[in-house]
Short mmCIF file of C-alpha atoms in Angstrom, two decimals:
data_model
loop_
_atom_site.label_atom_id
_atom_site.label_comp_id
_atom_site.label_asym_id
_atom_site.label_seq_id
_atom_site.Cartn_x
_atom_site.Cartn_y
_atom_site.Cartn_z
CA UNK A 1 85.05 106.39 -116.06
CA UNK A 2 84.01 105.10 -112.94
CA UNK A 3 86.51 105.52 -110.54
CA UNK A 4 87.56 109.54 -111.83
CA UNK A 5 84.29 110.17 -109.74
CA UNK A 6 86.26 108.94 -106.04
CA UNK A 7 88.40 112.08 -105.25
CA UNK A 8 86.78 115.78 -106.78
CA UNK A 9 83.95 115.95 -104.71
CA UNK A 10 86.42 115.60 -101.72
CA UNK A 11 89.94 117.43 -103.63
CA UNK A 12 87.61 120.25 -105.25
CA UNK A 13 87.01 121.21 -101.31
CA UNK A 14 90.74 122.31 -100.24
CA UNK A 15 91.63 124.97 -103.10
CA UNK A 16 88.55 127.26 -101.86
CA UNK A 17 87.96 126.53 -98.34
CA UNK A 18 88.93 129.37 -97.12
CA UNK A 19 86.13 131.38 -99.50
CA UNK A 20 83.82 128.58 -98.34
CA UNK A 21 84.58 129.19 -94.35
CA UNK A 22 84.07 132.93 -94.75
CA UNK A 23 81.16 132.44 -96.25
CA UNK A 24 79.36 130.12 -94.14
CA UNK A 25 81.49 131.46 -91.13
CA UNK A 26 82.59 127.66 -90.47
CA UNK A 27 85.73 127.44 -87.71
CA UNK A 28 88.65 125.22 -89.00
CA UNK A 29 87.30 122.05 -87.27
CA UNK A 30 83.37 122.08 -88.99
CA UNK A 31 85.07 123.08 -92.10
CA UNK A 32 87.91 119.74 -91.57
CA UNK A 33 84.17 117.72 -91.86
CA UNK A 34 83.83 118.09 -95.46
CA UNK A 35 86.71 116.26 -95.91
CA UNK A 36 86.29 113.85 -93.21
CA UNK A 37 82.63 113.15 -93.84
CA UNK A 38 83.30 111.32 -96.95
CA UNK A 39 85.94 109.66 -95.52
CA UNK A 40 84.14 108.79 -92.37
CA UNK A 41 81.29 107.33 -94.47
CA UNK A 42 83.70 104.91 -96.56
CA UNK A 43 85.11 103.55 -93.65
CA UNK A 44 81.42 102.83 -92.10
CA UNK A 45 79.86 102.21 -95.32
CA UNK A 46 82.23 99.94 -97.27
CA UNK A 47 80.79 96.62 -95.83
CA UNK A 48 77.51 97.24 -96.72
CA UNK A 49 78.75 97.26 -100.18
CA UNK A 50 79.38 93.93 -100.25
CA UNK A 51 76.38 92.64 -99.41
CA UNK A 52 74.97 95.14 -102.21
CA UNK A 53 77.28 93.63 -104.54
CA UNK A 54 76.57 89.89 -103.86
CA UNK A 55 72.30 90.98 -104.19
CA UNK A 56 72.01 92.78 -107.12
CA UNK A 57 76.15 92.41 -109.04
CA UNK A 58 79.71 94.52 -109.07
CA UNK A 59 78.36 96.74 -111.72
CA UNK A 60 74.65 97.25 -110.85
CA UNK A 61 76.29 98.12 -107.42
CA UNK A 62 78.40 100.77 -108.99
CA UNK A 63 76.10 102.29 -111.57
CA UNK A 64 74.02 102.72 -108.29
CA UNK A 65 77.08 104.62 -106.78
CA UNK A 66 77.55 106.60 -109.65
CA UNK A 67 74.03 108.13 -109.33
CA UNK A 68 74.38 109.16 -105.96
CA UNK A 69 77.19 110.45 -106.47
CA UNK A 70 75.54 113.05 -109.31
CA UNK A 71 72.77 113.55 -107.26
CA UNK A 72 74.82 115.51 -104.39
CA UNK A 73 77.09 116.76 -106.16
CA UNK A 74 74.40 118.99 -108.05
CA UNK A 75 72.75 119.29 -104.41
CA UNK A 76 75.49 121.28 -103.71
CA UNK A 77 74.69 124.38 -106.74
CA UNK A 78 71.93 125.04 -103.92
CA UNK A 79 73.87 124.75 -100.52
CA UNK A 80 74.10 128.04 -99.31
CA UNK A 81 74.19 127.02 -95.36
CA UNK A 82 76.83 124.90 -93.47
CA UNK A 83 74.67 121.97 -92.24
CA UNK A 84 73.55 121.94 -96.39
CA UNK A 85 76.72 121.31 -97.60
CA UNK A 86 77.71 118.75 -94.83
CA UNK A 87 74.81 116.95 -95.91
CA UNK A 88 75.80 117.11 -99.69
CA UNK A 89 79.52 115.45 -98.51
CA UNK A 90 77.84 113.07 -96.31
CA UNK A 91 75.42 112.02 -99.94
CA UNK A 92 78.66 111.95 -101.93
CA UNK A 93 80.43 110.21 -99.21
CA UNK A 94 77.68 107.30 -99.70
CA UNK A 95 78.29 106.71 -103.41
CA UNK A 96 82.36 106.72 -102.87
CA UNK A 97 81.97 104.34 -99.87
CA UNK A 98 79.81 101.96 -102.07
CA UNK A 99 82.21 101.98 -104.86
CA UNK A 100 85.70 101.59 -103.78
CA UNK A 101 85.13 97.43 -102.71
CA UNK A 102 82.82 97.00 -105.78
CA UNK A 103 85.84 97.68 -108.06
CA UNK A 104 88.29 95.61 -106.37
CA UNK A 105 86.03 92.84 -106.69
CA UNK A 106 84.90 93.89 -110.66
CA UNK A 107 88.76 94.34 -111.12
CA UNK A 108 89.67 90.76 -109.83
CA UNK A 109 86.52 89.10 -111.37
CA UNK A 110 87.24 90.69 -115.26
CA UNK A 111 91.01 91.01 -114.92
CA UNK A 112 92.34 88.34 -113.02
CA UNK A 113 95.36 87.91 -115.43
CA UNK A 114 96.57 91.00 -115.54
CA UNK A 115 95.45 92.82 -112.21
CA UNK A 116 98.56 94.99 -111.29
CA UNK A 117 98.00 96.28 -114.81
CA UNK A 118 94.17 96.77 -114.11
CA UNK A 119 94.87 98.52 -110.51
CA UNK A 120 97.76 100.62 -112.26
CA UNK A 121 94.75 102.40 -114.39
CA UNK A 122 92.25 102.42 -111.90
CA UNK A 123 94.67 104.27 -109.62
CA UNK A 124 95.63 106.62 -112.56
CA UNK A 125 91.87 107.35 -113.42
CA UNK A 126 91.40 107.75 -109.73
CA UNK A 127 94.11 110.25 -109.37
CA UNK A 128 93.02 112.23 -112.33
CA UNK A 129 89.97 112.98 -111.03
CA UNK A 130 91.74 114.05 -107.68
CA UNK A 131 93.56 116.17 -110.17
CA UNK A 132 90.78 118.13 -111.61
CA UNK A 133 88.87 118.61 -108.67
CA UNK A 134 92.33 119.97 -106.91
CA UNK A 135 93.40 122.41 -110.26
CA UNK A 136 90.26 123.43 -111.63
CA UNK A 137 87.68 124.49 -108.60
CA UNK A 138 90.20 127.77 -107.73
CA UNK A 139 89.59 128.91 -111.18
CA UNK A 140 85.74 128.13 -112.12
CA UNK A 141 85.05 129.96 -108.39
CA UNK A 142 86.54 132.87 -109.28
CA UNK A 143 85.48 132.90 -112.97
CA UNK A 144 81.97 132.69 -111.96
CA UNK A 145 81.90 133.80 -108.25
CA UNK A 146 79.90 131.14 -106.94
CA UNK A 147 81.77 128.09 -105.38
CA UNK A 148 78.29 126.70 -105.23
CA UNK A 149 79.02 126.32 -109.40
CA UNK A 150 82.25 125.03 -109.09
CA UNK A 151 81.55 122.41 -106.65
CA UNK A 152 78.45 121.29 -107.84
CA UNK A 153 80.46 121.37 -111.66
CA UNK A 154 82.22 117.96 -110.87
CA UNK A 155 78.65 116.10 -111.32
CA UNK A 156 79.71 116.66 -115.13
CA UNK A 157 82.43 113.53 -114.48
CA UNK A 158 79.00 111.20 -113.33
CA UNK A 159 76.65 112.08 -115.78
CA UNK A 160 79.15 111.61 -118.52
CA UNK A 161 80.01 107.79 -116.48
CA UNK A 162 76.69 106.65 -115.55
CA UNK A 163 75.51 105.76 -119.23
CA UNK A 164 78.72 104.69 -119.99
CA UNK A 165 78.73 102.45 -116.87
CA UNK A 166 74.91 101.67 -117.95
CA UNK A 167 76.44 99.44 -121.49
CA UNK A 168 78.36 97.66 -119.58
CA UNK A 169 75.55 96.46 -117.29
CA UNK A 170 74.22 95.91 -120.12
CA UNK A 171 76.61 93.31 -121.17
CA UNK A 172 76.60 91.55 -117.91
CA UNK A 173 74.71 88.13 -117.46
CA UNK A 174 73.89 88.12 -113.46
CA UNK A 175 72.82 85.12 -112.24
CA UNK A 176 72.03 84.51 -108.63
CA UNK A 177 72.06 81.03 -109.05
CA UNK A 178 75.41 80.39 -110.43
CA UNK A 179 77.02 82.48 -107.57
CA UNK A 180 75.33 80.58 -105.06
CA UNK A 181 76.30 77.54 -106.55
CA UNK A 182 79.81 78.32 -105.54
CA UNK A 183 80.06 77.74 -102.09
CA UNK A 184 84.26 78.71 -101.85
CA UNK A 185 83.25 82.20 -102.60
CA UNK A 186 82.12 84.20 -99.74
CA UNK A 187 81.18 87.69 -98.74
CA UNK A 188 82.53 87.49 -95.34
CA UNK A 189 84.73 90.17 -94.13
CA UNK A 190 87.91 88.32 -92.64
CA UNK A 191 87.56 90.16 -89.19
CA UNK A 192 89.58 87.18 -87.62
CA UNK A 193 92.51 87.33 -89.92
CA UNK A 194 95.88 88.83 -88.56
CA UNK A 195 96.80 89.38 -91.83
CA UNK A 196 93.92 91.53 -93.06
CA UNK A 197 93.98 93.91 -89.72
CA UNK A 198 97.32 94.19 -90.55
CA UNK A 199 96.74 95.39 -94.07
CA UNK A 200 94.21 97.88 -92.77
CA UNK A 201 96.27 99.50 -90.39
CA UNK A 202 98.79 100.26 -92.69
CA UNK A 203 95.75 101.85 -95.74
CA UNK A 204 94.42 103.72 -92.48
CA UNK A 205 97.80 105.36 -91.66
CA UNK A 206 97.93 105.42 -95.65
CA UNK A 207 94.62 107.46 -95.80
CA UNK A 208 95.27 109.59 -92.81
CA UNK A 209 98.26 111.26 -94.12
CA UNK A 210 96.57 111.18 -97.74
CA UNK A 211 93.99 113.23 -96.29
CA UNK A 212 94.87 115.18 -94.30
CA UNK A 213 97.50 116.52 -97.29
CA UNK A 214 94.21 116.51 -99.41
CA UNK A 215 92.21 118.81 -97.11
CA UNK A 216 94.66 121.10 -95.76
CA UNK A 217 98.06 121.19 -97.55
CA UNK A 218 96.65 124.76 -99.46
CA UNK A 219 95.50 126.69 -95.73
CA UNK A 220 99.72 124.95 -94.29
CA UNK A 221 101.05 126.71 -97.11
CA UNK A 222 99.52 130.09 -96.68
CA UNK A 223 99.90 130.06 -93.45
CA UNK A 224 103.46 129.57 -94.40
CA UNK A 225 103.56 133.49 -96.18
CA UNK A 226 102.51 131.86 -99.73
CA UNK A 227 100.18 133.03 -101.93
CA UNK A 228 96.54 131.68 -101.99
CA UNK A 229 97.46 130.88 -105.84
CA UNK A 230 100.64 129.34 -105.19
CA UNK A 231 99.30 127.84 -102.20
CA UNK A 232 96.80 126.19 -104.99
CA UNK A 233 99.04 125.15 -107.51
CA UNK A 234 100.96 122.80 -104.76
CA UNK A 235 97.68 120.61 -104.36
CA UNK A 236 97.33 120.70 -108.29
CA UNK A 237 100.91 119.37 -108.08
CA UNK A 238 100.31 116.86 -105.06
CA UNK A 239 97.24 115.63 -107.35
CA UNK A 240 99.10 115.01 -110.73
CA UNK A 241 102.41 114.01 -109.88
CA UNK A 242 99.83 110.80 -108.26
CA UNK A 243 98.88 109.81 -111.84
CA UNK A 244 101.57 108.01 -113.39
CA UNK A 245 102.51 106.59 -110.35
CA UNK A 246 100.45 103.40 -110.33
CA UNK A 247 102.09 102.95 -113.67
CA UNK A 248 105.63 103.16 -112.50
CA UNK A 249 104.63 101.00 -109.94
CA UNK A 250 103.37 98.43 -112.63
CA UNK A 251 106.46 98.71 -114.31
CA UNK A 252 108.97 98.32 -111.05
CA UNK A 253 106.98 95.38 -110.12
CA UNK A 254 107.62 94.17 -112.94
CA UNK A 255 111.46 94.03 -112.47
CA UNK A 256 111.53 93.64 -108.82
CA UNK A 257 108.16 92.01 -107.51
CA UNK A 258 108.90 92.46 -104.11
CA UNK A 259 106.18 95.00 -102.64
CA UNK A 260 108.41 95.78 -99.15
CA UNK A 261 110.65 97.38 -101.69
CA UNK A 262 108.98 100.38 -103.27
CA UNK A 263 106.12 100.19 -99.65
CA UNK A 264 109.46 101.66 -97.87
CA UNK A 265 110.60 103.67 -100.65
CA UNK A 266 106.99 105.43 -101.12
CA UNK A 267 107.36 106.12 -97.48
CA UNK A 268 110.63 107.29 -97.43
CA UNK A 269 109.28 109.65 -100.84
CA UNK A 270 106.51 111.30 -98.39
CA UNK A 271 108.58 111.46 -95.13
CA UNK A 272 111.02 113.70 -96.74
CA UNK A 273 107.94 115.57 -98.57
CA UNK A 274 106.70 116.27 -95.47
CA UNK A 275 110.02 117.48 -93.58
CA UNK A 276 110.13 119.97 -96.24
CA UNK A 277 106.57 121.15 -95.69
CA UNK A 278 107.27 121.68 -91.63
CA UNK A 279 110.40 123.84 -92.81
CA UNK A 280 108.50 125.45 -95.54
CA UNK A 281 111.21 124.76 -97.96
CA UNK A 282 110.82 123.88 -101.87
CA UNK A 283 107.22 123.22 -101.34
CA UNK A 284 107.07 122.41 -105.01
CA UNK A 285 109.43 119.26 -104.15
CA UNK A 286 107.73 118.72 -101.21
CA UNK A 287 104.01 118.60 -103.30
CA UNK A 288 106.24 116.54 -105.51
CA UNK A 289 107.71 114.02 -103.22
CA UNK A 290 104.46 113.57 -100.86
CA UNK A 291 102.22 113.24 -104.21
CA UNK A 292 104.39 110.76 -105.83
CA UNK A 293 104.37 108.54 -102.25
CA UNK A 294 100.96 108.63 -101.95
CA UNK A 295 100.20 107.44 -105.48
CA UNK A 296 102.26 104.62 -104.69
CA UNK A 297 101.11 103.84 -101.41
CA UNK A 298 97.56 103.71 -102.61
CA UNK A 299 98.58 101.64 -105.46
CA UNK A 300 100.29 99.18 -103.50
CA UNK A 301 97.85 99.12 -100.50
CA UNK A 302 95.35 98.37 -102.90
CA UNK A 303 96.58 95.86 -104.45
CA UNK A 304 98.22 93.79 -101.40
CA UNK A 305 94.62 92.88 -100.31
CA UNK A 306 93.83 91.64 -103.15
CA UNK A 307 96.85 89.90 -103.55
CA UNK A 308 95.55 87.64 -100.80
CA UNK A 309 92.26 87.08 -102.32
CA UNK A 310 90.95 83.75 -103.76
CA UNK A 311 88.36 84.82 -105.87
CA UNK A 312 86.70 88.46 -106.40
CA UNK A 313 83.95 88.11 -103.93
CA UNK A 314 86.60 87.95 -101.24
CA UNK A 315 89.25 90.24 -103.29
CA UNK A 316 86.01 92.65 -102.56
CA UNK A 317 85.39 91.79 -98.44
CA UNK A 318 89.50 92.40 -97.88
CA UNK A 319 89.05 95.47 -99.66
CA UNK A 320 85.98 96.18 -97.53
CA UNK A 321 87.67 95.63 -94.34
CA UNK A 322 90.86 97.22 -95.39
CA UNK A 323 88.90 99.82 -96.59
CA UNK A 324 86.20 99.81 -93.58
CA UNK A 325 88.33 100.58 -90.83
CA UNK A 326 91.27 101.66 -92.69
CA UNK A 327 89.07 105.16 -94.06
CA UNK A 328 88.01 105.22 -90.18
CA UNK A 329 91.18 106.00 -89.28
CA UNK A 330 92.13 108.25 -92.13
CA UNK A 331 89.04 109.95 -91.05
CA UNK A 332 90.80 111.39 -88.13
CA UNK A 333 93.81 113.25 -89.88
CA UNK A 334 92.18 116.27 -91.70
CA UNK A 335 89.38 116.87 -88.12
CA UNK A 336 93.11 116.49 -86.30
CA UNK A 337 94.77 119.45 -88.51
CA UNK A 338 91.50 121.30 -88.22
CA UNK A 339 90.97 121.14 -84.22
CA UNK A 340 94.91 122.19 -84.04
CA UNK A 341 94.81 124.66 -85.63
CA UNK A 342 91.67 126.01 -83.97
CA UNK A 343 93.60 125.49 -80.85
CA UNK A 344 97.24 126.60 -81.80
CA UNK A 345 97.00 129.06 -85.01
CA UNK A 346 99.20 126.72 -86.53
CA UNK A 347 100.38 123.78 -88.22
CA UNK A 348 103.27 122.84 -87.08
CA UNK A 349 102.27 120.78 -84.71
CA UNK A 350 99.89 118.67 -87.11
CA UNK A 351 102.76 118.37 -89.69
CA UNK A 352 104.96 116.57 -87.25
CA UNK A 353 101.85 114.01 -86.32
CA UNK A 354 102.31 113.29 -89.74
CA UNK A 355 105.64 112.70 -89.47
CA UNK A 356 105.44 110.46 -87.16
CA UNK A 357 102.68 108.73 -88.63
CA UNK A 358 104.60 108.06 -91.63
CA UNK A 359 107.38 106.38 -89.54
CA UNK A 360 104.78 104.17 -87.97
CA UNK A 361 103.77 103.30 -91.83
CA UNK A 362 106.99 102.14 -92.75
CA UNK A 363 106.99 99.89 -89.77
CA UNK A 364 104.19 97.91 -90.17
CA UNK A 365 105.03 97.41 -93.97
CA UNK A 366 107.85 95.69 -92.77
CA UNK A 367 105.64 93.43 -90.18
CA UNK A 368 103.13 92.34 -93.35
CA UNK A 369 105.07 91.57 -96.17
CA UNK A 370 106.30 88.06 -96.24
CA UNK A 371 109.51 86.46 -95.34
CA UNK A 372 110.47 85.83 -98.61
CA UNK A 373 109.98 89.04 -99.94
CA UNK A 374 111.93 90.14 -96.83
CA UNK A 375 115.16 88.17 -97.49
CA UNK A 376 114.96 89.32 -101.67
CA UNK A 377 115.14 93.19 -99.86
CA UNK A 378 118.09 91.77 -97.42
CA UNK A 379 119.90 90.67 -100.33
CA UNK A 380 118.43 94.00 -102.93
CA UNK A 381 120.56 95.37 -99.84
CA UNK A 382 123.63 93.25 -99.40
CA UNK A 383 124.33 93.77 -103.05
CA UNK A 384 123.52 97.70 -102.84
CA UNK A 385 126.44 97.78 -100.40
CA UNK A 386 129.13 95.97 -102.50
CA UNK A 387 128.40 98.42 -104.74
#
């Protein structure tokens, strides 16, 4: 319940920005903000959380984002200026920041046994609310001709969460004492680990590519001579084909637990996604192939952090960090697509950044996975080529 609230206020953006621009008369790059605002404010705002969640718990931490998160959403049924609705993305932005460490750590401190499983769901949840947001804002704009409505319409997904969320506060005992009384587990970002800037390199160039897909992939494809509908429908399809991929991740972890494995093959998945989106061909494959790599890639960057963690307060600081700078960075794709094509009238350009980016990806998930997952892939590979 909680985490379907991380992706419609920013997915529900894309399918009717263009109605939104010409309404508010907002240039590509102001209009790139409302994605990038959100993002911006979970890179700055994800270490803060930490401290939130060591004071006051995981969960009252989240029910707190979960709030916020209502509150400017339904801000937004009255933002009929530019600088309004930036401020509603900057207010949702705040509650998504908050809450994307606090369930890493509530994931590692109530499912430590079975946390693949746990971060399978949590990305499928995730990406179902992505999903919504991306399918169903097109349709309630032009059903009620106000995209004020069908913006401000995914609060529905909080209020429904928050007193669901609220029982299992609730249930919680939070004592102060008995985390304190724990001196191995800290709240201390890892700044001076190699390992951990290495990890959030790799979810920046992750998130950059993720959102820059997110905000624009509808305005490449019209561009491209496609319908605004069909244009649409490709995001819907980008968004859903990410649901069951944490599961199939689950599942091909299970068989082969090496996570260089199926890190290269998601990236292979969205490089040839996005080859097929410069050269405007099949963009329902394309949708198809970038969607399905992203869903992994999230699923696996998400987990690899806390892979490293000892306990959940610091399964909750490397997914700060990674998170932190790593939504800094992805920050920068969709305000990139938007200031080129303010400067070029086109996309092309951006769409082979992307490329390239990608590329990049795939080599630093060979630089942090270990050795011995690298010599299981050398031999994966050996015996590949007998057969």
């Amino acid at each position: 319940m909680a985490s379907l609230n991380l992706r419609p206020t920013i997915s529900s953006i894309a399918p009717i920005l263009e109605v939104i621009r010409r309404d508010l008369g907002m240039n590509a790059f102001a209009a790139s903000l409302l994605t990038s605002i959100p993002v911006l404010c979970m890179g700055f705002l994800s270490p803060l959380s930490i401290r939130l969640g060591k004071h006051i718990g995981f969960e009252r931490g989240i029910a707190c984002s979960l709030v916020m998160i209502t509150g400017g959403s339904l801000l937004r049924m009255v933002a009929h200026t530019a600088p309004m609705l930036l401020l509603t993305a900057v207010l949702t932005g705040v509650g998504v920041a908050v809450m994307g460490p606090l369930l890493s750590g509530f994931i590692k401190k109530h499912f430590f046994r079975n946390i693949p499983m746990m971060i399978a769901l949590y990305s499928m949840a995730l990406s179902l609310g992505a999903a919504l947001g991306a399918s169903l804002s097109a349709p309630i704009q032009m059903k009620l001709h106000s995209w004020q409505t069908a913006l401000a319409f995914w609060a529905l997904l909080a209020v429904a969460a928050v007193p669901v969320w609220y029982t299992v506060v609730k249930q919680q005992v939070f004592s102060p004492s008995v985390e304190a009384a724990e001196p191995s587990q800290t709240s201390a970002l890892p700044w001076g680990n190699k390992k951990a800037w290495l990890l959030t390199f790799h979810f920046g160039l992750m998130a950059l590519v993720f959102y820059s897909l997110m905000g624009w992939l509808p305005p490449m494809m019209e561009s491209a001579g496609y319908s605004r509908f069909y244009a649409g429908m490709l995001l819907t399809m980008f968004a859903l084909i990410q649901i069951p991929s944490g599961l199939v991740v689950h599942m091909l972890l299970k068989r082969f637990p090496s996570r260089l494995v199926w890190l290269l093959s998601a990236s292979f998945l969205q490089l040839i996604g996005l080859i097929l989106i410069f050269f405007a061909t099949l963009p329902w494959l394309a949708a198809l192939l970038c969607g399905f790599g992203c869903g992994m890639l999230f699923t696996l960057g998400t987990l690899l952090p806390i892979d490293e963690a000892a306990n959940p307060h610091e399964a909750a600081s490397w997914a700060a960090m990674t998170q932190s700078v790593g939504y800094l960075i992805g920050a920068i794709g969709p305000i990139f697509v938007g200031w080129v094509n303010d400067t070029t009238h086109k996309f092309d350009f951006a769409i082979s950044g992307l490329i390239f980016i990608t590329l990049i990806l795939a080599m630093v998930q060979w630089l942090i996975v270990p050795r011995k997952a690298k010599s299981a892939v050398e031999t994966a590979a050996r015996i590949m080529n007998r057969i």
